[in-house]
Amino acid sequence: MTLFALRADITTLPVEAIVNAANSSLLGGGGVDGAIHRAAGPDLLHECRLLGGCKTGQAKLTQGYRLPARYIIHTVGPVWRGGEQGEPALLASCYRNSLQLAAAHGVRTLAFPGISTGIYGYPVSAAAEIAIAVSQAFLSTATQAMDITFCCFSAQDLAIYQRLLQGGEPATP
Ligand code: AR6
């Protein structure tokens, strides 16, 4: 099993790529997006301006600039509107497209934040189930191994992931 959960600031993780929970402008925002732009530095915004935004459920890749991570994969999660507006499929698409983009760039260590579970209001347990299920499905068909870390910002979120990952110990990437 190469799925891990840990509690950390995702901008500090020594992985090859981190995923950003962005908005469709890709020009920065609050939450983890703001933290990533602050830590990566202004060159990130310059590259993002060239990308022409990103649709909900899609993903785009940039360099990591001042981050330990070589790449940042920016994905736009759905805003939670009660769960009947296609949110689960869109969130699954975020994870799947991010994983495919990572694999296409030879990434072997990848960290995800809880996409949509902050400002966008997606319930953490439901989102974590999708994150894990999509990642497991991806790994079962991937041609190359990948370590996937679910980076939680709170102890509560970490407990949810650990329960869903069947109590596995959090591991450093
Ligand atoms: N490291 C890891 N996780 C973090 C960090 C961090 N440094 N900071 C926050 N989180 P959010 P969303 C967690 O709101 O819900 C932005 O303005 C946070 O606790 O960042 O997808 C974008 O520009 C939560 O668990 O993203 C969009 O407009 C998770 O990251 C909008 O927010 C995601 O919370 C996207 O909202």
CSV table of C-alpha atoms and ligand atoms in Angstrom, one decimal:
chain,number,residue,atom,x,y,z
A,1,MET,CA,0.0,0.0,0.0
A,2,THR,CA,1.5,3.4,-1.0
A,3,LEU,CA,-1.2,5.7,0.4
A,4,PHE,CA,-0.3,7.7,3.5
A,5,ALA,CA,-1.9,10.3,5.7
A,6,LEU,CA,0.0,12.9,7.7
A,7,ARG,CA,-0.6,16.3,9.3
A,8,ALA,CA,1.6,19.0,7.8
A,9,ASP,CA,1.7,22.2,5.9
A,10,ILE,CA,1.8,20.9,2.4
A,11,THR,CA,4.3,23.6,1.3
A,12,THR,CA,7.0,22.0,3.4
A,13,LEU,CA,6.7,18.4,2.1
A,14,PRO,CA,9.8,17.0,0.3
A,15,VAL,CA,7.8,15.3,-2.4
A,16,GLU,CA,8.2,15.6,-6.2
A,17,ALA,CA,4.8,17.2,-6.7
A,18,ILE,CA,2.1,18.8,-4.5
A,19,VAL,CA,-1.5,19.4,-5.5
A,20,ASN,CA,-3.1,22.9,-5.1
A,21,ALA,CA,-6.8,23.4,-4.4
A,22,ALA,CA,-7.1,26.4,-6.7
A,23,ASN,CA,-9.9,28.3,-8.2
A,24,SER,CA,-10.7,28.6,-11.9
A,25,SER,CA,-8.7,31.7,-12.4
A,26,LEU,CA,-5.5,30.0,-11.2
A,27,LEU,CA,-4.4,33.4,-9.9
A,28,GLY,CA,-4.2,32.6,-6.2
A,29,GLY,CA,-6.6,32.9,-3.3
A,30,GLY,CA,-6.9,32.0,0.3
A,31,GLY,CA,-6.4,28.6,2.1
A,32,VAL,CA,-3.9,26.2,0.7
A,33,ASP,CA,-3.8,28.1,-2.6
A,34,GLY,CA,-2.6,31.3,-0.8
A,35,ALA,CA,0.0,29.3,1.3
A,36,ILE,CA,1.4,27.7,-1.9
A,37,HIS,CA,1.7,31.0,-3.8
A,38,ARG,CA,3.4,32.7,-0.8
A,39,ALA,CA,5.8,29.8,-0.4
A,40,ALA,CA,6.6,29.3,-4.1
A,41,GLY,CA,7.1,33.0,-4.7
A,42,PRO,CA,6.0,35.4,-7.4
A,43,ASP,CA,7.3,33.4,-10.4
A,44,LEU,CA,4.5,31.0,-9.8
A,45,LEU,CA,1.9,33.7,-10.5
A,46,HIS,CA,3.7,34.6,-13.7
A,47,GLU,CA,3.5,31.1,-14.9
A,48,CYS,CA,-0.1,30.7,-13.8
A,49,ARG,CA,-1.1,33.8,-15.8
A,50,LEU,CA,-0.1,32.0,-19.0
A,51,LEU,CA,-2.3,29.0,-18.3
A,52,GLY,CA,-5.7,30.6,-19.2
A,53,GLY,CA,-7.4,29.3,-16.0
A,54,CYS,CA,-8.7,25.8,-15.3
A,55,LYS,CA,-12.2,24.3,-15.3
A,56,THR,CA,-13.7,22.6,-12.3
A,57,GLY,CA,-12.5,19.0,-12.2
A,58,GLN,CA,-9.5,19.7,-14.5
A,59,ALA,CA,-5.8,20.0,-13.5
A,60,LYS,CA,-2.8,22.0,-14.8
A,61,LEU,CA,0.9,21.7,-13.9
A,62,THR,CA,3.5,24.4,-13.1
A,63,GLN,CA,7.0,24.4,-11.7
A,64,GLY,CA,7.3,24.5,-7.9
A,65,TYR,CA,9.8,27.4,-7.8
A,66,ARG,CA,10.8,28.0,-4.2
A,67,LEU,CA,9.0,24.9,-2.9
A,68,PRO,CA,10.8,21.7,-2.1
A,69,ALA,CA,8.4,20.1,-4.6
A,70,ARG,CA,9.5,20.2,-8.3
A,71,TYR,CA,6.0,20.6,-9.6
A,72,ILE,CA,2.6,22.0,-8.5
A,73,ILE,CA,-0.5,20.5,-9.9
A,74,HIS,CA,-3.3,23.0,-9.7
A,75,THR,CA,-6.8,21.5,-9.7
A,76,VAL,CA,-10.2,23.2,-9.2
A,77,GLY,CA,-12.6,21.4,-6.9
A,78,PRO,CA,-16.3,21.8,-6.8
A,79,VAL,CA,-18.1,24.1,-4.5
A,80,TRP,CA,-20.3,22.0,-2.2
A,81,ARG,CA,-24.0,22.7,-2.9
A,82,GLY,CA,-25.5,19.8,-1.0
A,83,GLY,CA,-24.1,16.9,-3.1
A,84,GLU,CA,-26.7,16.7,-5.8
A,85,GLN,CA,-25.0,19.0,-8.3
A,86,GLY,CA,-22.4,16.6,-9.5
A,87,GLU,CA,-19.9,17.4,-6.8
A,88,PRO,CA,-18.7,13.8,-6.2
A,89,ALA,CA,-18.0,13.2,-9.9
A,90,LEU,CA,-16.2,16.5,-10.1
A,91,LEU,CA,-14.1,15.9,-7.0
A,92,ALA,CA,-13.2,12.4,-8.3
A,93,SER,CA,-12.2,14.0,-11.6
A,94,CYS,CA,-9.8,16.4,-9.7
A,95,TYR,CA,-8.0,13.5,-8.1
A,96,ARG,CA,-8.0,11.4,-11.3
A,97,ASN,CA,-6.7,14.2,-13.5
A,98,SER,CA,-4.1,15.2,-11.0
A,99,LEU,CA,-2.8,11.7,-10.7
A,100,GLN,CA,-2.7,11.3,-14.5
A,101,LEU,CA,-0.8,14.6,-14.9
A,102,ALA,CA,1.7,13.6,-12.2
A,103,ALA,CA,2.3,10.2,-13.8
A,104,ALA,CA,2.8,11.8,-17.2
A,105,HIS,CA,5.6,13.9,-15.6
A,106,GLY,CA,7.2,10.9,-14.0
A,107,VAL,CA,6.2,11.9,-10.5
A,108,ARG,CA,6.7,9.1,-8.0
A,109,THR,CA,5.9,11.0,-4.8
A,110,LEU,CA,2.7,13.2,-4.7
A,111,ALA,CA,0.9,15.0,-1.9
A,112,PHE,CA,-2.8,16.1,-1.9
A,113,PRO,CA,-4.5,18.5,0.3
A,114,GLY,CA,-8.2,18.0,1.1
A,115,ILE,CA,-9.5,19.5,-2.2
A,116,SER,CA,-12.8,21.4,-1.7
A,117,THR,CA,-12.9,20.7,2.0
A,118,GLY,CA,-12.1,24.2,3.2
A,119,ILE,CA,-13.6,27.4,1.7
A,120,TYR,CA,-15.6,25.2,-0.8
A,121,GLY,CA,-17.3,23.4,2.0
A,122,TYR,CA,-17.2,19.7,0.9
A,123,PRO,CA,-17.7,17.4,3.9
A,124,VAL,CA,-14.3,15.9,4.9
A,125,SER,CA,-15.3,12.3,5.3
A,126,ALA,CA,-17.2,12.1,2.0
A,127,ALA,CA,-14.3,13.9,0.2
A,128,ALA,CA,-11.7,11.6,1.8
A,129,GLU,CA,-13.6,8.5,0.7
A,130,ILE,CA,-13.4,9.8,-2.9
A,131,ALA,CA,-9.7,10.8,-2.6
A,132,ILE,CA,-8.8,7.3,-1.4
A,133,ALA,CA,-11.0,5.3,-3.8
A,134,VAL,CA,-9.8,7.2,-6.8
A,135,SER,CA,-6.1,6.9,-5.7
A,136,GLN,CA,-6.5,3.2,-5.1
A,137,ALA,CA,-8.1,2.7,-8.5
A,138,PHE,CA,-5.3,4.7,-10.1
A,139,LEU,CA,-2.6,2.7,-8.4
A,140,SER,CA,-4.1,-0.6,-9.3
A,141,THR,CA,-3.8,0.2,-13.0
A,142,ALA,CA,-0.6,2.4,-13.0
A,143,THR,CA,2.4,1.2,-14.8
A,144,GLN,CA,4.8,2.9,-12.4
A,145,ALA,CA,4.6,3.0,-8.6
A,146,MET,CA,3.6,6.2,-6.8
A,147,ASP,CA,3.6,7.2,-3.2
A,148,ILE,CA,0.5,9.3,-2.5
A,149,THR,CA,0.3,11.3,0.7
A,150,PHE,CA,-2.9,12.9,2.0
A,151,CYS,CA,-1.7,16.0,3.7
A,152,CYS,CA,-4.1,17.0,6.5
A,153,PHE,CA,-4.1,20.4,8.1
A,154,SER,CA,-6.0,19.5,11.2
A,155,ALA,CA,-5.9,16.6,13.7
A,156,GLN,CA,-9.6,15.9,13.0
A,157,ASP,CA,-9.0,15.5,9.3
A,158,LEU,CA,-6.0,13.3,9.9
A,159,ALA,CA,-8.1,11.0,12.1
A,160,ILE,CA,-10.7,10.7,9.3
A,161,TYR,CA,-8.0,9.6,6.8
A,162,GLN,CA,-6.4,7.3,9.2
A,163,ARG,CA,-9.7,5.6,9.9
A,164,LEU,CA,-10.4,5.2,6.2
A,165,LEU,CA,-6.9,3.9,5.6
A,166,GLN,CA,-7.6,1.3,8.2
A,167,GLY,CA,-5.6,2.8,11.0
A,168,GLY,CA,-2.3,2.8,9.1
A,169,GLU,CA,0.5,4.8,10.6
A,170,PRO,CA,1.1,8.1,9.0
A,171,ALA,CA,4.4,8.0,7.2
A,172,THR,CA,6.8,10.7,6.0
A,173,PRO,CA,7.0,10.9,2.3
B,1,AR6,N1,-1.3,22.8,3.9
B,1,AR6,C1,-2.1,21.7,3.8
B,1,AR6,N2,-3.5,21.9,3.9
B,1,AR6,C2,-3.9,23.2,4.0
B,1,AR6,C3,-3.1,24.3,4.1
B,1,AR6,C4,-1.7,24.1,4.0
B,1,AR6,N3,-0.8,25.0,4.1
B,1,AR6,N4,-3.8,25.4,4.2
B,1,AR6,C5,-5.1,25.0,4.2
B,1,AR6,N5,-5.2,23.7,4.1
B,1,AR6,P1,-9.0,25.4,0.9
B,1,AR6,P2,-11.0,24.6,-1.2
B,1,AR6,C6,-6.3,22.8,4.0
B,1,AR6,O1,-10.0,26.4,1.5
B,1,AR6,O2,-12.0,24.2,-0.1
B,1,AR6,C7,-8.9,29.3,-2.2
B,1,AR6,O3,-9.2,30.6,-2.0
B,1,AR6,C8,-7.7,23.2,4.6
B,1,AR6,O4,-7.7,23.1,6.0
B,1,AR6,O5,-7.6,25.8,0.8
B,1,AR6,O6,-10.7,23.7,-2.3
B,1,AR6,C9,-8.8,28.9,-3.7
B,1,AR6,O7,-8.3,30.0,-4.4
B,1,AR6,C10,-8.6,22.3,3.9
B,1,AR6,O8,-8.6,21.0,4.5
B,1,AR6,O9,-9.5,24.9,-0.5
B,1,AR6,C11,-10.3,28.7,-4.0
B,1,AR6,O10,-10.9,29.9,-4.2
B,1,AR6,C12,-8.0,22.1,2.5
B,1,AR6,O11,-6.6,22.6,2.6
B,1,AR6,C13,-10.8,28.1,-2.8
B,1,AR6,O12,-10.0,28.5,-1.7
B,1,AR6,C14,-8.6,22.8,1.4
B,1,AR6,O13,-9.1,24.1,1.8
B,1,AR6,C15,-10.7,26.6,-2.8
B,1,AR6,O14,-11.4,26.0,-1.7
